[in-house]
Amino acid sequence: MNTSIDMEDSQIRVVAYHEIHDVTVNDVYCITPELFLQHLWTMRDAASDTLESLVITFDDGHYSNYQFAAPILESTALRGHFFLPSTWIGNRREFMSWEDVRNLASRGHTIGSHSATHAFLPSCSAAAMYEELAGSRHTLEDRLGAPVTSISMPGGRWNETVLRACALAGYETVYTSEPGFYRPAMDTEQFRTPAVIGRFAIQRRTSLRALSGYAGGDWRTVRRIHSMYQARNGVKRLLGDDAYQKLWSHLFRATPN
């Protein structure tokens, strides 16, 4: 079961960010507050007729999401969707506290899970996967006093086993790193599988033209971005997941995950 909707037919456009810094950081996923604001206005203009289908997400729960991203989003009348590894919150330097997270929720932002420990879920045992998924969701809900029904896949890694586990853990929507991908929720005899929504992971070097085309639903742009994602996945398959992740983190991440 792998039914998906053609990228140009889906109206949902989701982008994924990580960190915002006002100083130079050697991380391909880290951008400045000024550039983030420019990105938001670019996407707003491109998606002006379908603004409700544009979703701005953040992974990992870095404090810069609270310090910079949320106020900038609010200044453009937008709200974000923040995915958090539950064991990182309140326990890691430079990451958000639970008070920060509750404050974000009170201001209209959405909180989702990013697993418990940022583990790559397809590599987990059944018991470990349960804790990563259900344990994280329960912790977030207990801390927020509100339902948490969405999750983004750490490292973009997922498969059908992970998706079934997400359904059993109570998630309704699963976000991946495959730009333009969309698969609606489906009922099976045992449970309802979550909707699967792909995201365009934004880097410092992402052009405004690409961002505008993706947010505006230009199918040529979406196809081109998706082809680049597939090429990167080909390298991952060639090297193997562990070797690829170590190489990627060494070359492009200031704080490897």
CSV table of C-alpha atoms in Angstrom, one decimal:
chain,number,residue,atom,x,y,z
A,1,MET,CA,0.0,0.0,0.0
A,2,ASN,CA,1.8,3.1,-1.2
A,3,THR,CA,-0.9,5.2,-2.9
A,4,SER,CA,0.2,8.8,-3.3
A,5,ILE,CA,-1.1,11.8,-5.1
A,6,ASP,CA,0.9,13.4,-7.9
A,7,MET,CA,2.9,16.3,-6.6
A,8,GLU,CA,1.3,18.8,-9.0
A,9,ASP,CA,-2.2,17.6,-7.9
A,10,SER,CA,-1.6,18.1,-4.1
A,11,GLN,CA,-2.2,21.6,-2.9
A,12,ILE,CA,-0.3,21.2,0.3
A,13,ARG,CA,3.1,22.9,0.4
A,14,VAL,CA,5.2,22.3,3.5
A,15,VAL,CA,8.7,23.6,4.1
A,16,ALA,CA,11.1,22.5,6.9
A,17,TYR,CA,13.6,24.7,8.8
A,18,HIS,CA,16.0,24.0,11.6
A,19,GLU,CA,17.9,26.9,13.2
A,20,ILE,CA,17.9,30.7,12.9
A,21,HIS,CA,21.1,32.5,14.0
A,22,ASP,CA,22.1,36.1,13.9
A,23,VAL,CA,25.8,35.1,13.7
A,24,THR,CA,27.5,33.0,11.1
A,25,VAL,CA,27.2,29.3,11.8
A,26,ASN,CA,28.8,26.6,9.7
A,27,ASP,CA,25.6,24.6,9.2
A,28,VAL,CA,23.8,24.3,5.9
A,29,TYR,CA,20.4,24.3,7.6
A,30,CYS,CA,21.1,27.5,9.6
A,31,ILE,CA,19.9,30.8,8.2
A,32,THR,CA,19.8,34.4,9.5
A,33,PRO,CA,16.7,36.1,10.8
A,34,GLU,CA,16.8,38.6,7.9
A,35,LEU,CA,16.9,35.7,5.3
A,36,PHE,CA,14.1,33.9,7.1
A,37,LEU,CA,11.9,37.0,6.9
A,38,GLN,CA,12.7,37.3,3.2
A,39,HIS,CA,11.7,33.7,2.8
A,40,LEU,CA,8.4,34.2,4.5
A,41,TRP,CA,7.4,37.2,2.4
A,42,THR,CA,8.5,35.3,-0.8
A,43,MET,CA,6.3,32.4,0.2
A,44,ARG,CA,3.4,34.6,1.2
A,45,ASP,CA,3.4,36.3,-2.2
A,46,ALA,CA,3.7,33.1,-4.1
A,47,ALA,CA,1.0,31.3,-2.2
A,48,SER,CA,-1.3,34.4,-1.7
A,49,ASP,CA,-4.3,32.5,-3.3
A,50,THR,CA,-3.8,29.3,-1.3
A,51,LEU,CA,-2.1,30.6,1.9
A,52,GLU,CA,-3.9,28.1,4.1
A,53,SER,CA,-2.1,25.3,2.3
A,54,LEU,CA,1.3,26.7,3.1
A,55,VAL,CA,2.8,25.1,6.3
A,56,ILE,CA,6.1,26.4,7.9
A,57,THR,CA,7.7,23.7,10.1
A,58,PHE,CA,10.7,23.5,12.3
A,59,ASP,CA,12.6,20.4,13.5
A,60,ASP,CA,14.6,19.7,16.7
A,61,GLY,CA,13.4,22.4,19.1
A,62,HIS,CA,16.5,24.7,19.0
A,63,TYR,CA,16.1,27.8,21.2
A,64,SER,CA,16.5,30.0,18.1
A,65,ASN,CA,13.0,28.7,17.0
A,66,TYR,CA,11.6,30.4,20.1
A,67,GLN,CA,13.9,33.4,20.1
A,68,PHE,CA,13.8,34.3,16.4
A,69,ALA,CA,11.5,32.1,14.3
A,70,ALA,CA,8.3,32.5,16.2
A,71,PRO,CA,8.4,36.4,16.5
A,72,ILE,CA,9.2,36.7,12.8
A,73,LEU,CA,6.4,34.3,11.8
A,74,GLU,CA,4.0,36.3,13.9
A,75,SER,CA,5.2,39.6,12.4
A,76,THR,CA,3.9,38.3,9.0
A,77,ALA,CA,0.7,36.9,10.4
A,78,LEU,CA,1.8,33.3,10.1
A,79,ARG,CA,2.2,30.5,12.6
A,80,GLY,CA,4.6,27.6,12.7
A,81,HIS,CA,4.5,23.9,13.3
A,82,PHE,CA,7.3,22.9,15.7
A,83,PHE,CA,8.4,19.3,16.0
A,84,LEU,CA,10.3,18.4,19.2
A,85,PRO,CA,12.3,15.5,20.4
A,86,SER,CA,10.7,15.2,23.8
A,87,THR,CA,13.9,14.2,25.7
A,88,TRP,CA,15.8,17.2,24.4
A,89,ILE,CA,13.4,19.8,25.7
A,90,GLY,CA,14.6,21.2,29.0
A,91,ASN,CA,17.6,18.9,29.0
A,92,ARG,CA,19.9,20.2,26.2
A,93,ARG,CA,21.9,23.4,26.2
A,94,GLU,CA,20.6,25.8,23.4
A,95,PHE,CA,17.3,24.0,23.1
A,96,MET,CA,13.9,25.1,24.3
A,97,SER,CA,12.5,24.7,27.8
A,98,TRP,CA,9.0,23.4,28.5
A,99,GLU,CA,8.0,26.9,29.4
A,100,ASP,CA,9.1,28.1,26.0
A,101,VAL,CA,7.1,25.3,24.3
A,102,ARG,CA,4.0,26.1,26.3
A,103,ASN,CA,4.4,29.7,25.4
A,104,LEU,CA,4.6,28.9,21.7
A,105,ALA,CA,1.4,26.8,21.9
A,106,SER,CA,-0.4,29.6,23.7
A,107,ARG,CA,0.5,32.0,20.9
A,108,GLY,CA,-1.2,29.8,18.3
A,109,HIS,CA,1.7,27.7,17.1
A,110,THR,CA,1.3,24.0,16.6
A,111,ILE,CA,3.5,21.5,18.5
A,112,GLY,CA,4.3,18.0,17.2
A,113,SER,CA,6.6,15.2,18.0
A,114,HIS,CA,10.1,14.5,16.5
A,115,SER,CA,10.3,11.2,18.4
A,116,ALA,CA,11.8,11.0,21.9
A,117,THR,CA,15.5,10.9,21.2
A,118,HIS,CA,15.8,11.8,17.4
A,119,ALA,CA,16.4,8.1,16.6
A,120,PHE,CA,16.1,7.0,13.0
A,121,LEU,CA,12.9,5.0,13.4
A,122,PRO,CA,13.4,2.2,10.8
A,123,SER,CA,16.4,1.1,12.8
A,124,CYS,CA,14.6,0.8,16.1
A,125,SER,CA,13.4,-2.4,17.7
A,126,ALA,CA,9.6,-2.7,18.3
A,127,ALA,CA,10.0,-1.8,22.0
A,128,ALA,CA,12.3,1.2,21.2
A,129,MET,CA,10.0,2.4,18.5
A,130,TYR,CA,7.0,2.3,20.8
A,131,GLU,CA,8.9,4.6,23.3
A,132,GLU,CA,10.1,6.9,20.6
A,133,LEU,CA,6.6,7.3,19.2
A,134,ALA,CA,4.0,6.8,22.0
A,135,GLY,CA,6.4,7.8,24.8
A,136,SER,CA,7.2,11.1,23.1
A,137,ARG,CA,3.5,11.8,22.3
A,138,HIS,CA,2.5,11.2,25.9
A,139,THR,CA,5.3,13.4,27.3
A,140,LEU,CA,4.3,16.3,25.0
A,141,GLU,CA,0.6,16.0,25.8
A,142,ASP,CA,1.3,15.8,29.6
A,143,ARG,CA,3.5,18.9,29.4
A,144,LEU,CA,1.2,20.9,27.2
A,145,GLY,CA,-2.2,19.7,28.5
A,146,ALA,CA,-3.3,19.4,24.9
A,147,PRO,CA,-3.5,16.7,22.1
A,148,VAL,CA,-0.4,16.1,20.0
A,149,THR,CA,-1.4,14.3,16.7
A,150,SER,CA,1.5,15.0,14.3
A,151,ILE,CA,5.1,13.8,14.0
A,152,SER,CA,8.0,14.5,11.7
A,153,MET,CA,10.4,11.7,10.9
A,154,PRO,CA,13.9,12.2,12.3
A,155,GLY,CA,16.4,12.3,9.4
A,156,GLY,CA,13.4,11.8,7.1
A,157,ARG,CA,13.6,8.1,7.6
A,158,TRP,CA,10.4,6.0,7.5
A,159,ASN,CA,8.8,2.9,6.1
A,160,GLU,CA,5.5,1.1,6.3
A,161,THR,CA,6.4,-0.5,9.6
A,162,VAL,CA,7.1,2.9,11.1
A,163,LEU,CA,3.9,4.3,9.6
A,164,ARG,CA,1.8,1.5,11.2
A,165,ALA,CA,3.5,2.1,14.5
A,166,CYS,CA,2.7,5.8,14.2
A,167,ALA,CA,-1.0,4.9,13.7
A,168,LEU,CA,-1.0,2.7,16.8
A,169,ALA,CA,0.7,5.5,18.8
A,170,GLY,CA,-2.2,7.8,17.9
A,171,TYR,CA,-0.7,10.1,15.3
A,172,GLU,CA,-2.9,11.4,12.5
A,173,THR,CA,-0.3,13.1,10.3
A,174,VAL,CA,3.3,12.1,9.5
A,175,TYR,CA,5.7,14.6,7.9
A,176,THR,CA,8.7,13.3,5.9
A,177,SER,CA,11.6,15.0,4.0
A,178,GLU,CA,10.4,14.0,0.5
A,179,PRO,CA,9.4,17.4,-1.1
A,180,GLY,CA,6.0,17.4,-2.8
A,181,PHE,CA,5.0,13.9,-1.5
A,182,TYR,CA,1.4,13.4,-0.3
A,183,ARG,CA,-0.5,10.3,0.7
A,184,PRO,CA,-3.9,10.8,2.4
A,185,ALA,CA,-4.9,9.0,5.5
A,186,MET,CA,-6.5,5.6,4.8
A,187,ASP,CA,-8.6,3.1,6.7
A,188,THR,CA,-7.5,-0.5,7.0
A,189,GLU,CA,-9.2,-3.3,8.9
A,190,GLN,CA,-7.1,-2.8,11.9
A,191,PHE,CA,-6.5,1.0,12.1
A,192,ARG,CA,-6.5,4.3,10.2
A,193,THR,CA,-3.0,5.0,8.7
A,194,PRO,CA,-1.9,8.6,9.1
A,195,ALA,CA,-1.7,11.0,6.2
A,196,VAL,CA,1.9,11.3,4.9
A,197,ILE,CA,3.1,14.8,3.9
A,198,GLY,CA,6.5,15.5,2.4
A,199,ARG,CA,8.5,18.7,3.1
A,200,PHE,CA,11.1,20.8,1.3
A,201,ALA,CA,14.0,21.1,3.7
A,202,ILE,CA,15.3,24.7,3.4
A,203,GLN,CA,19.0,25.3,3.4
A,204,ARG,CA,21.0,28.5,3.5
A,205,ARG,CA,21.7,28.3,-0.2
A,206,THR,CA,18.0,27.7,-1.2
A,207,SER,CA,17.2,30.3,-3.8
A,208,LEU,CA,14.2,32.6,-3.5
A,209,ARG,CA,13.2,31.5,-7.0
A,210,ALA,CA,13.0,27.8,-5.9
A,211,LEU,CA,11.2,28.8,-2.7
A,212,SER,CA,8.6,30.9,-4.6
A,213,GLY,CA,8.0,28.2,-7.2
A,214,TYR,CA,7.6,25.5,-4.5
A,215,ALA,CA,5.3,27.6,-2.3
A,216,GLY,CA,3.2,28.7,-5.4
A,217,GLY,CA,2.8,25.1,-6.5
A,218,ASP,CA,4.7,25.4,-9.8
A,219,TRP,CA,4.9,21.8,-10.8
A,220,ARG,CA,8.1,22.2,-12.7
A,221,THR,CA,9.8,23.6,-9.7
A,222,VAL,CA,8.4,20.9,-7.4
A,223,ARG,CA,9.5,18.2,-9.8
A,224,ARG,CA,13.0,19.6,-10.0
A,225,ILE,CA,13.3,19.8,-6.2
A,226,HIS,CA,12.0,16.3,-5.9
A,227,SER,CA,14.5,15.0,-8.5
A,228,MET,CA,17.3,16.6,-6.4
A,229,TYR,CA,16.0,14.8,-3.3
A,230,GLN,CA,15.9,11.5,-5.3
A,231,ALA,CA,19.5,12.0,-6.4
A,232,ARG,CA,20.6,12.5,-2.8
A,233,ASN,CA,18.7,9.3,-1.8
A,234,GLY,CA,20.6,7.5,-4.5
A,235,VAL,CA,23.9,8.5,-2.9
A,236,LYS,CA,22.5,7.4,0.4
A,237,ARG,CA,21.7,3.9,-0.9
A,238,LEU,CA,25.1,3.7,-2.5
A,239,LEU,CA,27.0,4.6,0.6
A,240,GLY,CA,24.7,3.0,3.2
A,241,ASP,CA,22.6,4.9,5.7
A,242,ASP,CA,25.2,5.1,8.5
A,243,ALA,CA,28.1,6.1,6.3
A,244,TYR,CA,26.0,8.7,4.4
A,245,GLN,CA,24.8,10.3,7.7
A,246,LYS,CA,28.3,10.5,9.1
A,247,LEU,CA,29.6,12.1,5.9
A,248,TRP,CA,26.6,14.5,5.6
A,249,SER,CA,26.9,15.6,9.3
A,250,HIS,CA,30.7,16.1,8.9
A,251,LEU,CA,30.4,18.2,5.8
A,252,PHE,CA,27.3,20.2,6.4
A,253,ARG,CA,26.0,20.1,10.0
A,254,ALA,CA,27.4,22.2,12.9
A,255,THR,CA,25.5,20.1,15.4
A,256,PRO,CA,25.2,16.6,13.8
A,257,ASN,CA,22.1,14.7,14.7
